[in-house]
Amino acid sequence: GATLTLALTVSDTALKQLHSQTLAASVGSTALKSEKYVDAGSHTFTADIPATALTGDTVTIDFSLDNSLPPAVDKRELGVIVSSVGIESN
């Protein structure tokens, strides 16, 4: 297996409007974990990836948020700010 690590920042602006954000991760059809954020600032999301989800030549990890800010001036939905993503084998 492996450990997934995602460094992120939850903005104070988003939390003032949304009150919380839940981040979920999955590899293929394997749900890894979800984590709810209620405090603004830097956070580290970690999840164990089972070896059975790592059988191919490539790995696609999907992340999703339960809510985000609607598009505004730049026409994008805004959620969290990701600064790094990594996978380390166990």
mmCIF file of C-alpha atoms in Angstrom, residues 6 8 10 20-25 32-38 42-47 64-66 80:
data_model
loop_
_atom_site.group_PDB
_atom_site.id
_atom_site.type_symbol
_atom_site.label_atom_id
_atom_site.label_comp_id
_atom_site.label_asym_id
_atom_site.label_seq_id
_atom_site.Cartn_x
_atom_site.Cartn_y
_atom_site.Cartn_z
ATOM 1 C CA LEU A 6 -2.150 16.528 0.436
ATOM 2 C CA LEU A 8 -3.909 22.433 1.582
ATOM 3 C CA VAL A 10 -8.773 26.430 3.709
ATOM 4 C CA SER A 20 -17.305 23.962 6.674
ATOM 5 C CA GLN A 21 -15.832 21.991 3.797
ATOM 6 C CA THR A 22 -15.443 18.227 3.534
ATOM 7 C CA LEU A 23 -12.693 16.870 1.297
ATOM 8 C CA ALA A 24 -12.948 13.292 0.026
ATOM 9 C CA ALA A 25 -10.411 11.210 -1.906
ATOM 10 C CA LEU A 32 -10.101 6.413 0.739
ATOM 11 C CA LYS A 33 -11.255 8.903 3.324
ATOM 12 C CA SER A 34 -13.056 12.167 3.900
ATOM 13 C CA GLU A 35 -12.178 14.948 6.295
ATOM 14 C CA LYS A 36 -14.237 17.944 7.423
ATOM 15 C CA TYR A 37 -12.576 21.326 7.870
ATOM 16 C CA VAL A 38 -14.138 23.991 10.079
ATOM 17 C CA SER A 42 -3.062 25.184 6.602
ATOM 18 C CA HIS A 43 -4.007 21.524 6.899
ATOM 19 C CA THR A 44 -2.546 18.170 5.910
ATOM 20 C CA PHE A 45 -4.895 15.507 4.563
ATOM 21 C CA THR A 46 -3.499 11.971 4.759
ATOM 22 C CA ALA A 47 -5.077 8.695 3.693
ATOM 23 C CA SER A 64 -13.936 16.272 -4.239
ATOM 24 C CA LEU A 65 -15.389 18.930 -1.957
ATOM 25 C CA ASP A 66 -18.917 18.864 -0.632
ATOM 26 C CA VAL A 80 -9.378 24.894 -1.071
#
